[in-house]
């Protein structure tokens, strides 16, 4: 069964750091594109970051320079290192698998975020 | 950044009703669009990808259409389990962006 399980959330003071983990099963994380998406209390969805199967990474402007996405292929686990946390980073953080890549004809494809974790809550407050 | 604007922000409907949600991109995104359903306290669920392709396991009463800047999600006959919030998401360029959401409520 394909599954994502996030952990590492909690209460942290402004300026602090936290590392979120997303343990995967049923597929190989290094062969897939993987995203982090967050949702502030009572708000909509906000994409945070993505890592390609080839290792390229991209970030939302709101977290660029503060957050780092990475993976451990041996543990089949995705991470989000969050530094210099702010109150506005308070949210439920979801990891998701992106069905995306380059097809046999060389064209890019994107078929959505088809598997999601249950989310982990990060609260930034003094 | 590409802005995704959904309308309406909320809709009240009855079981059996046809419901249409629209999503407009601030610039052309071809068919790089997905739709998600989210129920309170749970993670989003993929419904539609590539603007009109139904995700495996999703009931056929859900359908998507559009390309370029204007897209629609249609629920042909609303069922009790469909009361939720729906989001569109573009994947044409970074940053990936979501619409603000449309809450489908019981009338």
Coordinates of N, CA and C in Angstrom, one line a residue:
Chain A
X1 N 0.8 -1.2 0.0 CA 0.0 0.0 0.0 C 0.9 1.2 0.0
X2 N 0.5 2.2 -0.9 CA 1.3 3.4 -0.9 C 0.8 4.3 0.3
X3 N 1.8 4.8 1.0 CA 1.5 5.6 2.2 C 2.5 6.6 2.5
X4 N 2.1 7.7 3.1 CA 3.0 8.8 3.5 C 2.6 9.1 5.0
X5 N 3.6 9.2 5.8 CA 3.4 9.5 7.2 C 4.3 10.6 7.7
X6 N 3.8 11.8 8.0 CA 4.6 12.9 8.4 C 4.8 12.9 9.9
X7 N 5.9 13.5 10.3 CA 6.2 13.6 11.8 C 7.1 14.8 11.9
X8 N 7.3 15.2 13.2 CA 8.2 16.3 13.5 C 7.6 17.6 13.8
X9 N 6.3 17.8 13.7 CA 5.7 19.0 14.0 C 5.7 19.3 15.5
X10 N 5.3 20.5 15.8 CA 5.2 20.9 17.2 C 5.2 22.4 17.4
X11 N 5.3 22.8 18.7 CA 5.3 24.2 19.1 C 6.8 24.7 19.1
X12 N 7.1 25.7 18.4 CA 8.4 26.3 18.3 C 8.3 27.8 18.4
X13 N 9.4 28.4 19.0 CA 9.4 29.8 19.2 C 9.8 30.5 17.9
X14 N 9.4 31.7 17.6 CA 9.9 32.4 16.4 C 11.4 32.5 16.4
X15 N 11.9 32.3 15.2 CA 13.3 32.2 15.0 C 13.9 30.8 15.1
X16 N 13.2 29.9 15.6 CA 13.6 28.5 15.8 C 13.7 27.7 14.6
X17 N 14.1 26.4 14.7 CA 14.2 25.5 13.6 C 13.5 24.2 13.9
X18 N 13.0 23.6 12.9 CA 12.3 22.3 13.0 C 12.6 21.5 11.8
X19 N 12.6 20.2 11.9 CA 12.7 19.3 10.7 C 11.6 18.4 10.6
X20 N 10.8 18.5 9.6 CA 9.7 17.6 9.3 C 10.2 16.4 8.5
X21 N 9.6 15.2 8.8 CA 9.9 14.0 8.1 C 8.6 13.5 7.5
X22 N 8.8 12.8 6.4 CA 7.7 12.1 5.7 C 8.2 10.8 5.3
X23 N 7.8 9.8 6.1 CA 8.2 8.4 5.8 C 7.2 7.8 4.7
X24 N 7.8 7.2 3.7 CA 7.0 6.7 2.6 C 7.1 5.2 2.6
X25 N 6.1 4.6 2.0 CA 6.0 3.1 1.8 C 5.2 2.8 0.6
X26 N 5.6 1.7 0.0 CA 4.8 1.3 -1.2 C 5.4 1.8 -2.5
X27 N 6.4 2.7 -2.5 CA 7.0 3.3 -3.7 C 8.4 3.8 -3.3
X28 N 9.1 4.1 -4.3 CA 10.5 4.6 -4.1 C 10.5 6.1 -4.2
X29 N 10.9 6.8 -3.1 CA 10.8 8.2 -3.0 C 11.8 8.9 -4.0
X30 N 12.9 8.3 -4.3 CA 13.9 8.9 -5.2 C 13.5 8.8 -6.6
X31 N 12.5 8.0 -7.0 CA 12.0 7.9 -8.3 C 10.8 8.8 -8.6
X32 N 10.4 9.5 -7.6 CA 9.2 10.4 -7.8 C 9.5 11.8 -7.4
X33 N 8.7 12.7 -7.9 CA 8.6 14.1 -7.5 C 7.8 14.1 -6.2
X34 N 8.3 14.9 -5.2 CA 7.7 15.0 -4.0 C 7.5 16.5 -3.5
X35 N 6.4 16.8 -3.0 CA 6.1 18.2 -2.6 C 5.8 18.3 -1.1
X36 N 5.9 19.5 -0.6 CA 5.4 19.9 0.7 C 4.3 20.9 0.4
X37 N 3.2 20.8 1.1 CA 2.1 21.8 0.9 C 1.6 22.1 2.4
X38 N 1.3 23.3 2.6 CA 0.9 23.7 4.0 C -0.5 24.4 3.9
X39 N -1.1 24.4 5.1 CA -2.5 25.0 5.2 C -2.5 25.7 6.6
X40 N -2.5 27.0 6.6 CA -2.7 27.7 7.8 C -4.1 27.5 8.4
X41 N -4.3 27.7 9.7 CA -5.6 27.5 10.3 C -6.7 28.3 9.6
X42 N -7.7 27.5 9.1 CA -8.8 28.2 8.5 C -8.6 28.7 7.1
X43 N -7.4 28.4 6.5 CA -7.1 29.0 5.2 C -7.0 27.9 4.2
X44 N -6.6 28.3 3.0 CA -6.5 27.4 1.9 C -5.1 26.7 1.8
X45 N -4.9 26.0 0.7 CA -3.6 25.3 0.5 C -2.6 26.2 -0.1
X46 N -1.3 26.0 0.4 CA -0.2 26.8 -0.1 C 0.9 25.8 -0.4
X47 N 1.4 25.7 -1.7 CA 2.5 24.9 -2.0 C 3.8 25.5 -1.4
X48 N 4.7 24.7 -0.9 CA 5.9 25.1 -0.2 C 7.1 24.8 -1.0
X49 N 7.3 23.5 -1.4 CA 8.5 23.1 -2.1 C 8.3 21.8 -2.8
X50 N 9.2 21.5 -3.7 CA 9.2 20.3 -4.5 C 10.6 19.8 -4.7
X51 N 10.8 18.5 -4.7 CA 12.1 17.9 -5.1 C 11.8 16.9 -6.3
X52 N 12.6 17.1 -7.3 CA 12.4 16.2 -8.5 C 13.2 14.9 -8.2
X53 N 12.8 13.9 -9.0 CA 13.5 12.6 -8.9 C 15.0 12.8 -9.2
X54 N 15.3 13.7 -10.0 CA 16.7 14.0 -10.3 C 17.5 14.8 -9.3
X55 N 16.7 15.4 -8.3 CA 17.3 16.1 -7.2 C 17.1 17.6 -7.3
X56 N 16.6 18.1 -8.4 CA 16.4 19.6 -8.4 C 15.3 20.0 -7.4
X57 N 15.4 21.2 -6.9 CA 14.5 21.6 -5.9 C 14.0 23.0 -6.2
X58 N 12.7 23.3 -5.8 CA 12.1 24.6 -6.0 C 11.3 24.9 -4.8
X59 N 11.2 26.3 -4.5 CA 10.6 26.7 -3.3 C 9.6 27.9 -3.6
X60 N 8.6 28.0 -2.7 CA 7.8 29.2 -2.7 C 8.6 30.4 -2.2
X61 N 8.4 31.6 -2.7 CA 9.1 32.7 -2.3 C 9.1 33.0 -0.8
X62 N 7.9 32.6 -0.2 CA 7.7 32.9 1.2 C 8.7 32.1 2.1
X63 N 9.3 31.0 1.6 CA 10.1 30.1 2.4 C 11.5 30.0 1.8
X64 N 11.8 30.6 0.6 CA 13.1 30.5 0.0 C 14.2 31.1 0.9
X65 N 15.2 30.3 1.0 CA 16.3 30.7 1.9 C 16.2 30.3 3.3
X66 N 15.0 29.9 3.7 CA 14.8 29.5 5.1 C 14.5 28.0 5.2
X67 N 13.8 27.4 4.2 CA 13.4 26.0 4.2 C 14.3 25.3 3.2
X68 N 14.5 24.0 3.5 CA 15.3 23.1 2.6 C 14.6 21.8 2.5
X69 N 14.3 21.4 1.3 CA 13.7 20.0 1.1 C 14.8 19.1 0.7
X70 N 14.7 17.9 1.2 CA 15.7 16.9 0.9 C 15.1 15.5 1.1
X71 N 15.9 14.5 0.8 CA 15.4 13.1 1.0 C 16.5 12.2 1.3
X72 N 16.2 11.1 2.0 CA 17.2 10.1 2.3 C 16.7 8.8 1.6
X73 N 17.4 8.5 0.5 CA 17.0 7.4 -0.4 C 17.1 6.0 0.4
X74 N 18.0 5.9 1.3 CA 18.2 4.6 2.0 C 17.0 4.4 3.0
X75 N 16.4 5.5 3.5 CA 15.3 5.4 4.4 C 14.0 5.7 3.7
X76 N 14.0 6.0 2.4 CA 12.8 6.3 1.6 C 12.0 7.4 2.3
X77 N 12.6 8.4 2.8 CA 12.0 9.4 3.6 C 12.3 10.8 3.0
X78 N 11.3 11.6 3.0 CA 11.4 13.0 2.6 C 11.5 13.9 3.8
X79 N 12.2 15.0 3.7 CA 12.4 16.0 4.8 C 12.1 17.4 4.4
X80 N 11.8 18.2 5.4 CA 11.7 19.6 5.2 C 12.4 20.3 6.4
X81 N 13.5 20.8 6.2 CA 14.2 21.6 7.3 C 13.8 23.0 7.2
X82 N 13.2 23.5 8.4 CA 12.6 24.8 8.5 C 13.4 25.6 9.5
X83 N 14.1 26.7 9.0 CA 14.8 27.6 9.9 C 14.2 28.9 9.9
X84 N 14.6 29.7 10.9 CA 14.1 31.1 11.0 C 12.6 31.2 11.0
X85 N 12.0 30.3 11.7 CA 10.5 30.2 11.6 C 9.8 31.5 12.1
X86 N 8.7 31.8 11.5 CA 7.9 32.9 11.8 C 6.5 32.5 12.1
X87 N 5.8 33.4 12.7 CA 4.4 33.1 13.1 C 3.6 32.7 11.9
X88 N 3.9 33.3 10.8 CA 3.1 33.0 9.6 C 3.4 31.7 8.9
X89 N 4.4 31.0 9.5 CA 4.6 29.6 9.1 C 3.8 28.6 9.8
X90 N 3.0 29.0 10.8 CA 2.1 28.2 11.5 C 1.1 27.6 10.5
X91 N 1.0 26.2 10.5 CA 0.2 25.5 9.5 C 0.2 24.0 9.8
X92 N -0.7 23.3 9.1 CA -0.6 21.9 9.0 C 0.3 21.7 7.7
X93 N 1.3 20.9 7.8 CA 2.2 20.6 6.7 C 1.9 19.2 6.2
X94 N 1.7 19.1 4.9 CA 1.4 17.8 4.2 C 2.6 17.5 3.3
X95 N 3.0 16.3 3.2 CA 3.8 15.9 2.1 C 2.9 15.2 1.1
X96 N 3.3 15.2 -0.2 CA 2.5 14.7 -1.2 C 3.4 14.1 -2.4
X97 N 2.9 13.1 -3.0 CA 3.7 12.6 -4.2 C 3.1 13.3 -5.4
X98 N 4.0 13.8 -6.2 CA 3.6 14.4 -7.5 C 3.7 13.4 -8.6
X99 N 2.6 13.1 -9.3 CA 2.7 12.3 -10.5 C 3.2 13.1 -11.6
X100 N 4.5 13.2 -11.8 CA 5.0 14.1 -12.8 C 6.4 13.6 -13.3
X101 N 6.8 14.1 -14.4 CA 8.1 13.7 -14.9 C 8.2 14.0 -16.4
X102 N 9.1 13.3 -17.0 CA 9.3 13.4 -18.5 C 8.9 12.1 -19.1
X103 N 8.0 12.2 -20.1 CA 7.4 11.0 -20.8 C 8.4 10.4 -21.8
X104 N 8.0 9.3 -22.4 CA 8.9 8.6 -23.3 C 9.2 9.5 -24.5
X105 N 8.3 10.4 -24.8 CA 8.5 11.3 -26.0 C 9.3 12.5 -25.6
X106 N 9.7 12.6 -24.4 CA 10.5 13.8 -24.0 C 9.7 15.0 -23.5
X107 N 8.4 14.8 -23.5 CA 7.6 15.9 -23.0 C 7.3 15.8 -21.5
X108 N 7.3 16.9 -20.8 CA 6.9 16.9 -19.4 C 5.4 16.6 -19.2
X109 N 5.1 15.9 -18.1 CA 3.8 15.7 -17.8 C 3.6 16.0 -16.3
X110 N 2.3 16.3 -15.9 CA 2.0 16.5 -14.5 C 0.6 16.0 -14.3
X111 N 0.4 15.0 -13.4 CA -0.9 14.4 -13.2 C -1.4 14.6 -11.8
X112 N -0.9 15.6 -11.1 CA -1.4 16.0 -9.8 C -0.7 15.3 -8.7
X113 N -1.1 15.8 -7.5 CA -0.5 15.2 -6.2 C -1.5 14.1 -5.8
X114 N -1.1 12.8 -6.1 CA -2.0 11.7 -6.0 C -2.0 11.0 -4.7
X115 N -1.0 11.2 -3.9 CA -0.9 10.6 -2.5 C -0.5 11.6 -1.5
X116 N -1.2 11.7 -0.4 CA -0.9 12.7 0.6 C -0.8 12.0 2.0
X117 N 0.0 12.6 2.8 CA 0.1 12.2 4.2 C -1.0 12.8 5.0
X118 N -1.1 12.5 6.2 CA -2.2 12.9 7.1 C -1.9 14.3 7.6
X119 N -0.7 14.8 7.5 CA -0.3 16.2 7.9 C 0.3 16.2 9.3
X120 N 1.2 17.2 9.6 CA 1.8 17.4 10.9 C 1.7 18.9 11.2
X121 N 1.3 19.2 12.4 CA 1.0 20.6 12.7 C 2.2 21.3 13.3
X122 N 2.5 22.5 12.7 CA 3.6 23.3 13.2 C 3.0 24.6 13.7
X123 N 3.3 24.9 14.9 CA 2.8 26.2 15.6 C 4.1 27.0 16.0
X124 N 4.2 28.2 15.4 CA 5.3 29.1 15.8 C 4.7 30.2 16.6
X125 N 5.1 30.2 17.9 CA 4.6 31.1 18.9 C 5.5 31.2 20.1
X126 N 5.5 32.4 20.7 CA 6.3 32.6 21.9 C 5.4 32.3 23.1
Chain B
X1 N 4.1 35.3 -10.6 CA 3.3 34.1 -10.2 C 2.0 34.1 -10.8
X2 N 1.5 32.9 -11.1 CA 0.2 32.7 -11.7 C -0.9 32.6 -10.6
X3 N -1.8 33.5 -10.6 CA -2.9 33.6 -9.7 C -4.1 32.7 -10.1
X4 N -4.6 31.9 -9.2 CA -5.7 31.1 -9.5 C -6.9 31.6 -8.8
X5 N -8.0 32.0 -9.5 CA -9.2 32.5 -8.9 C -10.4 31.6 -9.0
X6 N -10.9 31.1 -7.9 CA -12.1 30.2 -8.0 C -13.3 31.0 -7.7
X7 N -14.4 30.6 -8.3 CA -15.7 31.1 -8.0 C -16.8 30.0 -8.2
X8 N -17.8 30.1 -7.3 CA -17.9 31.0 -6.2 C -17.0 30.5 -5.0
X9 N -16.9 31.3 -4.0 CA -16.2 30.9 -2.8 C -16.9 29.9 -2.0
X10 N -18.3 29.9 -2.1 CA -19.1 28.9 -1.5 C -20.4 28.8 -2.3
X11 N -21.0 27.6 -2.2 CA -22.2 27.3 -2.8 C -23.1 26.4 -2.0
X12 N -24.3 26.7 -1.9 CA -25.3 25.8 -1.2 C -26.1 25.0 -2.2
X13 N -26.1 23.7 -2.0 CA -26.8 22.9 -3.0 C -27.4 21.7 -2.3
X14 N -28.3 21.1 -3.0 CA -29.0 19.9 -2.4 C -28.5 18.6 -3.1
X15 N -28.8 17.5 -2.4 CA -28.4 16.2 -3.0 C -29.1 16.1 -4.3
X16 N -28.4 15.7 -5.3 CA -28.9 15.5 -6.6 C -28.7 16.7 -7.5
X17 N -28.3 17.8 -7.0 CA -28.1 19.0 -7.8 C -26.8 18.9 -8.7
X18 N -26.8 19.6 -9.7 CA -25.6 19.8 -10.5 C -24.9 21.0 -10.0
X19 N -23.6 20.8 -9.8 CA -22.8 21.9 -9.2 C -21.6 22.1 -10.1
X20 N -21.4 23.4 -10.5 CA -20.2 23.8 -11.3 C -19.4 24.8 -10.6
X21 N -18.1 24.6 -10.5 CA -17.1 25.4 -9.9 C -16.1 25.9 -11.0
X22 N -15.8 27.2 -11.0 CA -14.9 27.7 -12.0 C -13.6 28.1 -11.4
X23 N -12.6 28.0 -12.2 CA -11.2 28.4 -11.8 C -10.6 29.2 -13.0
X24 N -10.1 30.3 -12.7 CA -9.5 31.2 -13.8 C -8.0 31.4 -13.4
X25 N -7.2 31.2 -14.4 CA -5.7 31.5 -14.2 C -5.4 32.9 -14.7
X26 N -4.5 33.5 -14.1 CA -4.1 34.9 -14.5 C -3.3 34.9 -15.8
X27 N -2.8 33.8 -16.2 CA -2.2 33.7 -17.6 C -2.4 32.2 -18.0
X28 N -2.2 32.0 -19.3 CA -2.5 30.7 -19.9 C -1.6 29.6 -19.3
X29 N -2.3 28.5 -18.9 CA -1.6 27.3 -18.3 C -1.9 26.0 -19.1
X30 N -2.3 26.2 -20.4 CA -2.6 25.0 -21.2 C -3.6 24.1 -20.4
X31 N -3.2 22.9 -20.2 CA -4.1 22.0 -19.4 C -3.4 21.5 -18.1
X32 N -2.4 22.3 -17.6 CA -1.7 22.0 -16.4 C -2.5 22.3 -15.2
X33 N -3.6 21.6 -15.0 CA -4.5 21.9 -13.9 C -5.0 20.7 -13.2
X34 N -5.1 20.7 -11.9 CA -5.6 19.6 -11.1 C -6.7 20.2 -10.2
X35 N -7.6 19.3 -9.8 CA -8.7 19.6 -8.9 C -8.6 18.6 -7.7
X36 N -8.8 19.2 -6.5 CA -8.7 18.4 -5.3 C -10.0 18.6 -4.4
X37 N -10.3 17.6 -3.6 CA -11.4 17.7 -2.7 C -10.8 17.6 -1.3
X38 N -11.3 18.4 -0.4 CA -10.8 18.3 1.0 C -12.0 18.4 2.0
X39 N -12.0 17.4 2.9 CA -13.0 17.4 3.9 C -12.3 17.9 5.2
X40 N -13.1 18.4 6.1 CA -12.5 19.0 7.4 C -11.6 18.0 8.1
X41 N -10.4 18.4 8.5 CA -9.5 17.6 9.3 C -8.8 16.5 8.5
X42 N -9.0 16.5 7.2 CA -8.3 15.5 6.4 C -7.5 16.1 5.3
X43 N -6.6 15.3 4.7 CA -5.8 15.7 3.6 C -6.6 15.9 2.3
X44 N -6.1 16.7 1.4 CA -6.8 16.8 0.1 C -6.7 15.5 -0.7
X45 N -7.7 15.3 -1.6 CA -7.8 14.1 -2.4 C -7.8 14.6 -3.9
X46 N -7.0 14.0 -4.7 CA -6.9 14.3 -6.1 C -8.2 13.8 -6.8
X47 N -8.8 14.7 -7.6 CA -10.0 14.3 -8.3 C -9.7 14.3 -9.8
X48 N -9.2 15.3 -10.3 CA -9.0 15.5 -11.8 C -7.5 16.0 -12.0
X49 N -6.9 15.5 -13.0 CA -5.6 16.0 -13.4 C -5.6 16.3 -14.9
X50 N -4.6 17.1 -15.4 CA -4.6 17.5 -16.8 C -5.9 18.1 -17.2
X51 N -6.5 18.8 -16.4 CA -7.7 19.6 -16.6 C -9.0 18.7 -16.7
X52 N -8.9 17.5 -17.3 CA -10.1 16.8 -17.6 C -10.0 15.3 -17.4
X53 N -8.9 14.8 -16.9 CA -8.7 13.4 -16.7 C -9.1 13.0 -15.3
X54 N -9.9 12.0 -15.2 CA -10.4 11.5 -13.9 C -9.4 10.6 -13.2
X55 N -9.1 11.0 -12.0 CA -8.2 10.1 -11.2 C -8.8 8.8 -10.9
X56 N -8.0 7.8 -10.9 CA -8.5 6.4 -10.7 C -9.3 6.3 -9.3
X57 N -10.4 5.7 -9.4 CA -11.2 5.5 -8.2 C -12.2 6.7 -7.9
X58 N -12.1 7.7 -8.6 CA -13.0 8.9 -8.4 C -14.3 8.6 -9.2
X59 N -15.4 8.9 -8.5 CA -16.7 8.6 -9.2 C -16.9 9.4 -10.5
X60 N -17.6 8.9 -11.5 CA -17.7 9.5 -12.8 C -18.6 10.7 -12.7
X61 N -19.3 11.0 -11.6 CA -20.1 12.2 -11.5 C -19.2 13.5 -11.5
X62 N -17.9 13.3 -11.2 CA -17.0 14.4 -11.3 C -16.4 14.5 -12.7
X63 N -16.3 15.7 -13.2 CA -15.7 15.9 -14.5 C -15.1 17.3 -14.5
X64 N -14.0 17.4 -15.3 CA -13.3 18.7 -15.5 C -13.2 19.0 -16.9
X65 N -13.2 20.4 -17.2 CA -13.0 20.8 -18.6 C -12.2 22.1 -18.6
X66 N -11.8 22.5 -19.8 CA -11.2 23.8 -19.9 C -9.7 23.7 -20.4
X67 N -9.2 24.8 -20.8 CA -7.8 24.9 -21.1 C -7.4 26.3 -21.3
X68 N -6.2 26.7 -21.2 CA -5.8 28.1 -21.3 C -5.9 28.8 -20.0
X69 N -7.0 29.5 -19.8 CA -7.2 30.3 -18.6 C -8.4 29.9 -17.8
X70 N -9.4 29.3 -18.4 CA -10.7 29.0 -17.8 C -11.0 27.5 -17.7
X71 N -11.3 27.2 -16.5 CA -11.5 25.7 -16.2 C -12.8 25.6 -15.4
X72 N -13.4 24.4 -15.5 CA -14.6 24.1 -14.6 C -14.5 22.7 -14.1
X73 N -15.0 22.6 -12.8 CA -15.2 21.3 -12.2 C -16.7 21.1 -12.1
X74 N -17.2 20.0 -12.5 CA -18.7 19.8 -12.5 C -19.0 18.5 -11.7
X75 N -19.9 18.6 -10.8 CA -20.4 17.4 -10.1 C -21.8 17.3 -10.6
X76 N -22.1 16.2 -11.4 CA -23.3 16.1 -12.1 C -24.5 15.8 -11.2
X77 N -24.4 15.1 -10.1 CA -25.5 14.8 -9.2 C -24.9 14.7 -7.8
X78 N -25.0 15.8 -7.1 CA -24.3 15.9 -5.8 C -24.8 14.8 -4.8
X79 N -23.8 14.2 -4.2 CA -24.1 13.1 -3.2 C -23.7 13.6 -1.8
X80 N -24.3 13.0 -0.8 CA -24.0 13.5 0.6 C -22.5 13.6 0.9
X81 N -21.7 12.6 0.4 CA -20.3 12.6 0.6 C -19.5 13.7 -0.1
X82 N -20.1 14.4 -1.0 CA -19.5 15.4 -1.8 C -19.4 16.8 -1.1
X83 N -20.0 16.9 0.0 CA -20.0 18.2 0.7 C -18.6 18.4 1.3
X84 N -17.9 19.4 0.8 CA -16.4 19.5 1.1 C -16.0 20.8 0.4
X85 N -14.7 21.1 0.5 CA -14.1 22.2 -0.1 C -13.2 21.7 -1.3
X86 N -13.3 22.4 -2.4 CA -12.6 22.0 -3.6 C -11.6 23.1 -4.0
X87 N -10.4 22.6 -4.5 CA -9.4 23.5 -4.8 C -8.9 23.2 -6.2
X88 N -8.6 24.2 -7.0 CA -7.8 24.0 -8.3 C -6.3 24.3 -8.0
X89 N -5.5 23.8 -8.9 CA -4.0 23.9 -8.7 C -3.4 23.9 -10.1
X90 N -2.6 24.9 -10.3 CA -1.9 25.0 -11.6 C -0.4 24.4 -11.5
X91 N 0.0 23.8 -12.5 CA 1.4 23.2 -12.5 C 2.1 23.7 -13.8
X92 N 1.7 24.8 -14.3 CA 2.4 25.3 -15.5 C 3.7 25.9 -15.2
X93 N 3.9 26.5 -14.1 CA 5.1 27.1 -13.7 C 5.2 27.3 -12.2
X94 N 6.5 27.4 -11.7 CA 6.7 27.6 -10.3 C 6.5 29.1 -10.0
X95 N 6.0 29.4 -8.8 CA 5.6 28.5 -7.8 C 4.2 27.9 -8.2
X96 N 4.1 26.6 -7.9 CA 2.8 26.0 -8.0 C 1.8 26.8 -7.1
X97 N 0.6 27.0 -7.7 CA -0.4 27.8 -6.9 C -1.8 27.1 -6.9
X98 N -2.5 27.3 -5.8 CA -3.8 26.8 -5.6 C -4.8 28.0 -5.7
X99 N -6.0 27.7 -6.1 CA -7.1 28.6 -5.9 C -7.5 28.7 -4.5
X100 N -8.3 29.7 -4.2 CA -8.7 30.0 -2.8 C -9.7 29.0 -2.2
X101 N -10.3 28.1 -3.1 CA -11.2 27.1 -2.5 C -12.6 27.5 -2.7
X102 N -13.5 26.5 -2.9 CA -14.9 26.6 -3.0 C -15.5 25.6 -2.1
X103 N -16.3 26.1 -1.1 CA -16.9 25.3 -0.1 C -18.3 24.9 -0.6
X104 N -18.6 23.6 -0.7 CA -19.9 23.1 -1.2 C -20.7 22.7 0.1
X105 N -21.7 23.4 0.4 CA -22.5 23.2 1.6 C -23.9 22.7 1.3
X106 N -24.4 22.1 2.4 CA -25.8 21.5 2.2 C -26.8 22.7 2.3
X107 N -27.7 22.6 1.3 CA -28.8 23.6 1.3 C -29.9 23.2 2.2

